[in-house]
Amino acid sequence: MSRFICCSWMVFVSLVLLSYFVPECWTKSVSGDAKASFPLTLIHINDLHARFDETNQKSAACTNPKECIAGIARVYHTIKTLKKEYKSKNPLYLNAGDNFQGTLWYNLLRWNVTAQLIKKLPPDVMTLGNHEFDHSPKGLAPYLAELEKLNIPTVVANLQLNGEPELQKSKISSSIVLNIDGRKVGIIGALYDKTHLVAQTGKVTLSNSIEAVRKEAQKLTKDKVDIIVVLSHCGLDGDKQLAAEAGDLLDVIVGAHSHSLLLSKDSKVPYDTQYDKIEGDYPIVVEKSKKHKVLITQARSFGKYVGRLTVYFDKKGEVQSWEGYPIYMNNAVKQDEDVLRELEPWRNAVKLLGTQVIGQSEVFLDRESCRWCECTLGDLVADAFADKYSNGTFRAIAVVQAGNFRNPIKKGAITNGLAIEAAPFGSSVDLLKLRGADLWSAIDHSFTLDDEYRLNTMQVSGLAVVVDLSKQRNDRVKSIQVIGADGSMKALDKQQYYYVATPSYLADGKDGFEMMKRGTDRITGPLDSDVLIEYVQKRQKITDSMFEQRRMVLENHTNGTCSWDTQDTGLALIGVNNPHASPEEIAEQYVVCKDVGDEIGWLRWKRNSIADGYVYACDVNEFNRVTGHLVLDHPVGGLLV
C-alpha cells in the first residue's frame, strides 16, 4: 500500500468572488490637496502578448463564456469610458510594449493582426517591448509602418539602429513632447538594456537605459518641459533603479516587462486574488527629496487590467497628489461591440491556419509526466532544438525544462495549433557554450522540488542521464553520457565546454537555473514554436523508434520506472469543505478534474494551499504520482490526517 493513505470527507473548495466593474462607483482616494493643480490622467496597458480574444484567469484560451475575462473588447471599452470620464483631467493613453507573442493569433498572423487591432484604439504614445523583435527587425518594420499611418508615436531613448536596413524608414524617437492644456509634457521611452542579447534585433542594440533616459530628460528640462513621464519596458526592478538614479529629473514611470500587479494593500478594488500577486503599491512612490517624488506604476499583463493614474502637478511641475488604481477586466466588464465585430474575421483566420496539418504522430506525445521524468513531448521538443543547430558531423546538446510544456499532442494529425499550444510560451531557441559542470548542475537542479512539490525534470537530447533519487538534492545526478553525431557515447567532462541549445527562458537563468547564465557565445535563435513546426514538417511522421533510446534512467525510484502510476488501490484521499457531504454529493458538486469517478485525491498542493482555500482534486493515482517520487517521507500535516 502507498505510505500516503488518508481517508477524510473534508474537501476544500476555493470561493471566487465575482467582482463587478461599475464606472459610477470607482472609489477615489486622493493623496494631498488636488485643488488648483494641473491634472494628468495616465491610462495605461502593458504586455498584452496577443491576448486579443477573451481568456480565462490563467490568460489561456477561455472555454466557458461565463468565466471569460480580459480581451481587447473589454480593454478598449474601459479605455474609452475612462477617456470620457476624465476628459477634464487630460487623459493620455499609453501602451508600454510587448503586444507581440503569446497566442496563436500572433504565431499565425504576426504583425498583421497586431497592427490592425492596436490601430482600432490608437495609443497617444507607445514604446517597444523585447518581444516586438521576436521575428527580427523584418517582422517589426511593417508593424511600425502601419502604426505610423495613424501618426502613433513610438519612443525608445536607448535604442540604437546602427544602420539596421529594415528600420531606416521608421520614426522611432527618444521622446515626444505633448502640449496639454498649455503645459509641456515629455514622454521618454526605454527598453530593457539586454534586449539585443535575448531577441533577434539584427544590427539594433540597446544602450544603458538609465543613462539614456537621464540624457534625454536633461535635454527636455533644458527645453522648459516641466513634466516628464517615462514609458518603460525595463521591468519593475529596473524602474525602481531608474527612479533612484535619475528620478531627480522624472515625475512618473509607467512600466512593463515584469508583468507586475501594483495595488495598495488596503485597497478595496477587485483583482484576481487566485492568480495575481501584488508586488507593491499603486503607485510605488520614490522620494528623491522632500519636494520631489517619482511615481512608478504598471498594470500586470495579458489585458487583465487597465491602469488609471491621475496625477496633480503644481506650477513648477512637481507631483502634488495622485489617485487611481488598476481596473480588473473581469467577466462583468462590458465589451465594445465594434471591437467584437472586428475580431470575428481574425478569429476565423486563426482557426483556419491553426488546423493546418504539418505532420502525423504514431505516438501519444505525453506532457503530464514531463515534471517527473523523461516524456515523449519533451523528447520531441528537445530533438527539434538540437536539430536546429546540428549537421552531419556535429550534434548539439539540447536541454528544456519541464515547465516549458502546456498541452500534450494525441496520436494522429499534428496541426500548427497543436504544435504551438504544446509549448506556447514564446521563448527563442538559443545556442550557447556551457561548461560541463554547469550543464551537470542544471540537470541536477531540475530534480529539486519547487514550492508546489513538483520537479522540473530536464528533457534532453544528445545526452543519457542516470539519476539516483536516494541522494540529497543537488547531488542526484549519477552520470551523464554525451552522445556524438555518430551515436558514440562519452562521459561528460565537467571542465569541457559544450554547445547547448536551450530556451531563452533557461538561458536567462529563470526557475532557479542560475548556472545557465554562465553560458558564453550566446546566439539568439528563432521562436521555439517555429523550430518545433519546422522539425515536424521535416520529419513528417513521429514514430516510436524516435524514442526507443532511454535518455533518463531513475534509480531508487518507488516503482523503479519512469511511470508514476501506482499499483496500490483502495483508500483514496478525499477533501471537501462540507464534512457532512456524501461521496455522491462530492462527485456532483466539487469535481475539479475532468473525470474523478469513484476516487478523489489531491494533486500538486502548496504548503499553505489548504489554509488559502485552494484545492486540486483528482484520482488517487494522480495523488501517488505526486507523492510517490519523494525519497524521504514527507509529513502530510494540517488537516490531512
XYZ file of C-alpha atoms in Angstrom, residues 187-629:
443
model
C 7.246 61.197 -22.732
C 10.583 59.329 -22.848
C 10.744 55.677 -23.946
C 13.036 52.992 -22.542
C 13.555 49.313 -23.381
C 15.265 46.532 -21.423
C 19.025 47.017 -21.874
C 19.808 43.422 -22.783
C 17.120 43.014 -25.460
C 19.731 42.683 -28.212
C 21.206 39.710 -26.319
C 17.921 37.812 -25.926
C 15.996 38.735 -29.084
C 16.604 38.861 -32.822
C 17.371 42.570 -33.103
C 19.602 42.443 -36.179
C 22.040 45.353 -36.050
C 19.955 47.110 -33.408
C 21.494 47.382 -29.928
C 20.276 48.825 -26.645
C 22.374 51.127 -24.501
C 22.105 51.669 -20.752
C 18.510 52.760 -20.201
C 19.232 54.878 -17.122
C 21.959 56.865 -18.850
C 19.833 57.309 -21.980
C 16.763 58.439 -20.033
C 18.790 60.849 -17.912
C 20.383 62.375 -21.005
C 17.005 62.808 -22.697
C 15.428 64.196 -19.519
C 18.203 66.785 -19.236
C 17.510 67.820 -22.817
C 13.766 68.149 -22.181
C 14.319 70.070 -18.953
C 16.561 72.495 -20.829
C 13.699 72.949 -23.310
C 11.374 74.015 -20.459
C 9.482 70.708 -20.287
C 8.493 70.561 -16.626
C 6.511 67.285 -16.535
C 8.415 64.169 -17.623
C 6.923 60.682 -17.895
C 8.994 57.606 -18.767
C 7.249 54.863 -20.731
C 9.435 51.952 -19.718
C 9.758 48.325 -20.774
C 12.565 47.582 -18.321
C 10.744 45.720 -15.528
C 9.774 46.835 -12.034
C 13.258 46.423 -10.560
C 14.716 48.376 -13.462
C 12.146 51.124 -12.952
C 12.997 51.366 -9.254
C 16.659 51.697 -10.150
C 15.794 54.317 -12.763
C 13.872 56.323 -10.161
C 16.766 56.043 -7.718
C 19.453 57.146 -10.194
C 17.627 59.575 -12.489
C 14.499 60.392 -10.535
C 15.525 63.970 -9.825
C 14.562 64.715 -13.453
C 11.498 62.449 -13.689
C 7.934 62.532 -12.397
C 6.197 59.287 -13.383
C 7.418 55.926 -14.713
C 4.781 53.833 -16.492
C 6.265 50.357 -16.596
C 6.093 46.917 -18.213
C 8.125 43.735 -18.845
C 7.940 42.196 -15.341
C 4.139 41.703 -15.535
C 3.785 43.289 -12.103
C 0.456 43.981 -10.441
C 0.647 47.082 -8.280
C -2.201 47.773 -5.882
C -2.371 49.359 -2.452
C -2.736 46.608 0.152
C -5.640 48.345 1.863
C -7.446 48.905 -1.442
C -10.971 47.544 -1.818
C -10.892 47.397 -5.614
C -11.258 43.937 -7.189
C -8.381 41.918 -8.581
C -7.636 38.273 -9.345
C -6.750 37.021 -5.873
C -6.202 33.485 -7.129
C -3.536 34.047 -9.773
C -2.186 37.584 -9.362
C 0.267 38.593 -6.660
C 0.502 42.223 -5.574
C 4.112 43.412 -5.899
C 3.763 46.896 -4.472
C 1.544 49.925 -4.030
C -0.201 51.638 -6.928
C 1.760 53.744 -7.453
C 5.097 52.981 -5.821
C 6.413 56.294 -4.501
C 10.130 57.077 -4.568
C 11.024 60.257 -2.671
C 14.090 61.945 -4.117
C 13.711 64.869 -1.735
C 11.042 66.437 0.457
C 9.769 68.351 -2.554
C 10.240 65.783 -5.313
C 8.554 62.412 -5.704
C 8.667 59.866 -8.529
C 5.643 57.616 -9.074
C 6.059 54.115 -10.565
C 3.142 52.177 -11.989
C 2.407 49.030 -14.006
C -0.759 47.063 -14.869
C 0.129 43.335 -14.725
C -0.173 41.825 -18.242
C -2.301 39.950 -20.801
C -5.059 42.574 -20.852
C -6.254 41.581 -17.371
C -6.031 45.163 -16.103
C -6.174 48.729 -17.361
C -4.208 51.154 -15.220
C -5.558 54.614 -14.453
C -3.440 57.084 -12.508
C -4.427 60.735 -12.190
C -1.525 62.899 -11.041
C -1.848 66.525 -9.946
C 1.122 68.819 -10.565
C 1.853 72.252 -9.150
C 3.002 75.236 -11.214
C 6.624 74.081 -11.052
C 5.782 70.625 -12.383
C 6.192 68.868 -9.034
C 3.883 65.981 -8.137
C 1.405 67.348 -5.630
C -1.046 64.467 -5.243
C -2.453 61.456 -7.083
C -5.201 58.859 -7.145
C -6.082 55.771 -9.158
C -5.671 52.019 -9.438
C -5.635 49.148 -11.958
C -9.092 48.109 -13.153
C -9.669 44.356 -13.352
C -11.162 43.223 -16.662
C -13.440 40.593 -15.141
C -16.453 38.999 -16.785
C -18.757 41.799 -15.675
C -16.875 44.430 -17.698
C -18.745 45.343 -20.848
C -17.172 44.563 -24.231
C -17.007 47.046 -27.087
C -19.391 45.798 -29.797
C -17.424 47.368 -32.636
C -14.239 45.647 -31.484
C -16.058 42.314 -31.187
C -17.093 42.608 -34.835
C -13.518 43.459 -35.804
C -12.234 40.341 -34.036
C -14.506 37.882 -35.847
C -12.709 37.609 -39.235
C -9.339 37.409 -37.491
C -10.673 34.667 -35.223
C -11.770 32.704 -38.285
C -8.337 33.145 -39.874
C -6.650 31.867 -36.709
C -8.927 28.821 -36.714
C -8.186 28.099 -40.381
C -4.409 28.358 -40.050
C -4.403 26.624 -36.680
C -5.996 23.490 -38.139
C -3.478 23.213 -40.985
C -1.792 19.770 -40.766
C 2.025 19.785 -40.616
C 2.681 16.103 -39.828
C 1.452 12.880 -38.228
C 2.257 11.194 -34.935
C 2.028 7.479 -34.239
C 2.848 8.242 -30.612
C 0.908 9.957 -27.854
C 3.155 12.898 -27.014
C 2.695 12.982 -23.266
C 3.040 16.151 -21.251
C 1.741 15.030 -17.837
C 4.822 13.006 -16.871
C 7.324 15.665 -18.008
C 7.601 17.092 -14.497
C 8.722 13.767 -13.068
C 10.730 12.015 -15.754
C 11.524 11.719 -19.424
C 8.409 12.275 -21.544
C 7.717 11.869 -25.249
C 6.713 15.508 -25.775
C 9.908 16.612 -24.049
C 11.970 14.244 -26.196
C 10.413 15.619 -29.380
C 10.915 19.272 -28.457
C 14.488 18.696 -27.265
C 15.265 16.844 -30.512
C 13.815 19.735 -32.506
C 16.001 22.225 -30.640
C 19.139 20.125 -31.108
C 18.376 19.524 -34.780
C 18.215 23.279 -35.382
C 21.936 23.588 -34.641
C 23.195 20.151 -35.766
C 24.610 18.838 -39.034
C 26.085 15.599 -40.367
C 29.294 15.895 -38.336
C 28.162 17.875 -35.301
C 25.375 17.125 -32.849
C 24.255 19.848 -30.474
C 23.023 19.027 -26.993
C 19.582 20.330 -26.043
C 18.038 20.836 -22.609
C 14.464 22.008 -21.990
C 12.833 22.418 -18.578
C 9.571 20.531 -17.967
C 7.701 23.747 -17.202
C 8.086 24.681 -20.870
C 5.187 22.425 -21.883
C 1.453 23.045 -21.632
C -0.581 20.618 -23.780
C 0.002 17.027 -24.949
C -0.399 16.004 -28.593
C -2.583 12.976 -29.302
C -1.893 10.307 -31.907
C -2.875 11.381 -35.400
C -2.575 14.655 -37.255
C -0.327 17.361 -35.833
C -1.543 20.846 -36.705
C 0.043 24.265 -36.415
C -2.206 24.964 -33.460
C -1.346 21.761 -31.593
C 2.384 22.334 -32.048
C 2.192 25.922 -30.821
C -0.060 25.115 -27.858
C 2.229 22.282 -26.756
C 4.928 24.834 -25.862
C 3.291 28.266 -26.157
C 5.486 30.480 -24.014
C 7.351 32.275 -26.771
C 10.988 31.587 -25.901
C 13.632 31.745 -28.568
C 15.820 28.677 -29.131
C 19.310 29.897 -28.298
C 22.709 28.245 -28.667
C 25.403 28.808 -26.063
C 28.678 27.345 -24.868
C 28.229 25.852 -21.422
C 30.836 24.280 -19.187
C 30.166 20.626 -18.384
C 29.982 21.381 -14.661
C 27.218 23.934 -15.228
C 25.302 21.568 -17.512
C 25.545 18.858 -14.840
C 24.393 21.320 -12.169
C 21.425 22.435 -14.288
C 20.194 18.872 -14.775
C 20.695 18.168 -11.069
C 18.700 21.270 -10.156
C 15.807 20.011 -12.262
C 15.404 17.159 -9.753
C 14.748 19.580 -6.891
C 11.177 20.094 -5.707
C 9.711 23.562 -6.204
C 7.276 25.293 -3.833
C 4.431 23.266 -5.318
C 6.262 19.986 -4.624
C 6.963 19.379 -8.299
C 10.134 18.515 -10.113
C 11.163 20.404 -13.239
C 12.845 17.416 -14.874
C 15.145 18.458 -17.692
C 14.152 16.998 -21.043
C 17.301 16.308 -23.040
C 18.654 15.455 -26.473
C 22.182 14.217 -27.102
C 22.582 13.016 -23.511
C 21.992 9.860 -21.477
C 21.456 10.692 -17.809
C 21.301 8.437 -14.744
C 19.714 9.889 -11.607
C 19.799 8.370 -8.105
C 16.729 9.586 -6.244
C 18.015 8.270 -2.913
C 20.612 11.040 -2.829
C 20.148 14.503 -1.363
C 19.055 17.426 -3.525
C 21.697 18.826 -5.874
C 23.568 15.523 -5.685
C 21.171 13.211 -7.519
C 22.751 13.026 -10.969
C 24.912 9.890 -11.001
C 26.277 10.024 -14.548
C 25.871 11.843 -17.857
C 26.947 10.455 -21.214
C 27.277 12.734 -24.243
C 26.015 11.196 -27.492
C 28.013 12.126 -30.579
C 26.808 12.601 -34.154
C 27.893 9.021 -34.915
C 25.998 7.616 -31.923
C 29.105 7.081 -29.803
C 28.871 7.851 -26.097
C 31.428 9.580 -23.920
C 31.269 10.630 -20.278
C 30.556 14.323 -19.811
C 33.716 16.245 -18.917
C 32.919 18.888 -16.304
C 35.808 21.063 -17.464
C 34.954 20.944 -21.165
C 32.606 23.371 -22.921
C 29.630 22.046 -24.885
C 27.293 23.675 -27.384
C 23.825 23.580 -25.853
C 20.520 24.555 -27.476
C 18.024 25.767 -24.904
C 15.002 28.060 -24.482
C 15.908 31.691 -23.812
C 13.914 31.340 -20.575
C 16.501 28.845 -19.316
C 19.450 30.731 -20.782
C 18.283 33.734 -18.751
C 18.552 31.678 -15.547
C 14.836 31.522 -14.741
C 13.250 28.908 -12.421
C 16.419 28.816 -10.337
C 18.671 27.726 -13.214
C 21.216 30.455 -12.430
C 24.064 28.295 -13.713
C 22.697 28.604 -17.257
C 23.526 32.313 -17.207
C 27.190 31.377 -17.212
C 26.904 30.216 -20.815
C 29.009 32.167 -23.321
C 28.934 32.986 -27.049
C 25.151 33.007 -26.953
C 23.349 33.031 -30.294
C 19.713 34.105 -30.234
C 17.666 31.818 -32.440
C 14.110 31.612 -33.782
C 10.986 31.073 -31.692
C 10.526 27.658 -30.103
C 7.166 27.123 -31.817
C 8.715 27.900 -35.218
C 11.510 25.407 -34.538
C 9.068 22.673 -33.496
C 6.826 23.228 -36.528
C 9.832 23.165 -38.873
C 11.069 19.917 -37.298
C 7.688 18.171 -37.527
C 7.374 19.240 -41.164
C 10.869 17.887 -41.803
C 10.170 14.511 -40.153
C 6.550 14.306 -41.371
C 5.909 11.252 -39.194
C 6.672 10.924 -35.481
C 7.251 7.246 -34.656
C 8.058 5.060 -31.639
C 11.545 4.449 -32.985
C 12.431 8.081 -32.248
C 12.030 7.415 -28.526
C 13.475 3.902 -28.178
C 16.767 5.004 -26.640
C 16.284 5.912 -22.967
C 17.660 9.328 -22.126
C 16.777 9.440 -18.439
C 17.178 6.487 -16.040
C 15.880 6.918 -12.489
C 17.443 4.725 -9.808
C 15.872 4.045 -6.382
C 12.530 5.299 -7.582
C 9.402 3.989 -5.849
C 8.434 1.921 -8.866
C 11.841 1.669 -10.493
C 10.447 3.086 -13.729
C 9.648 6.411 -15.296
C 5.957 5.851 -14.666
C 4.499 7.420 -11.558
C 1.364 5.315 -11.559
C 0.924 3.081 -8.529
C -0.415 -0.436 -8.314
C -1.999 0.381 -4.963
C -5.755 0.716 -4.974
C -8.353 1.100 -2.293
C -8.371 4.095 0.004
C -8.459 7.478 -1.645
C -7.593 10.861 -0.224
C -10.726 12.952 -0.182
C -11.033 16.637 0.522
C -14.279 18.585 0.784
C -15.296 21.697 2.699
C -18.527 20.019 3.821
C -17.816 17.292 6.399
C -21.387 16.008 6.083
C -21.286 15.566 2.316
C -21.757 12.109 0.891
C -19.441 10.752 -1.828
C -22.250 11.271 -4.336
C -22.622 14.929 -3.352
C -18.885 15.411 -3.561
C -18.705 13.937 -7.036
C -21.661 16.062 -8.114
C -20.711 19.403 -6.586
C -16.985 19.511 -6.040
C -15.393 17.921 -9.078
C -12.342 19.883 -10.174
C -10.807 17.412 -12.612
C -12.325 16.257 -15.866
C -13.179 12.773 -14.593
C -12.941 11.917 -10.922
C -15.090 8.792 -10.875
C -15.204 6.940 -7.567
C -11.882 8.175 -6.245
C -10.860 11.708 -5.384
C -7.361 12.679 -4.403
C -5.097 15.673 -4.101
C -2.920 16.934 -6.905
C 0.012 19.332 -6.509
C -0.632 21.299 -3.375
C 1.465 24.052 -1.878
C 2.338 24.144 1.795
C -0.381 26.709 2.552
C -2.915 25.619 -0.045
C -5.423 24.313 2.471
C -5.320 27.456 4.587
C -5.634 29.558 1.457
C -8.629 27.567 0.278
C -7.087 26.192 -2.893
C -7.533 22.586 -3.827
C -6.821 20.392 -6.806
C -8.840 17.189 -6.753
C -8.104 14.207 -8.984
C -7.938 10.425 -8.750
C -5.735 8.574 -6.284
C -3.232 7.620 -8.989
C -2.574 11.299 -9.583
C -2.004 11.728 -5.846
C 0.535 8.927 -5.881
C 2.084 10.402 -8.990
C 2.894 13.482 -6.927
C 3.923 11.816 -3.680
C 5.376 8.538 -4.941
C 8.669 10.042 -6.088
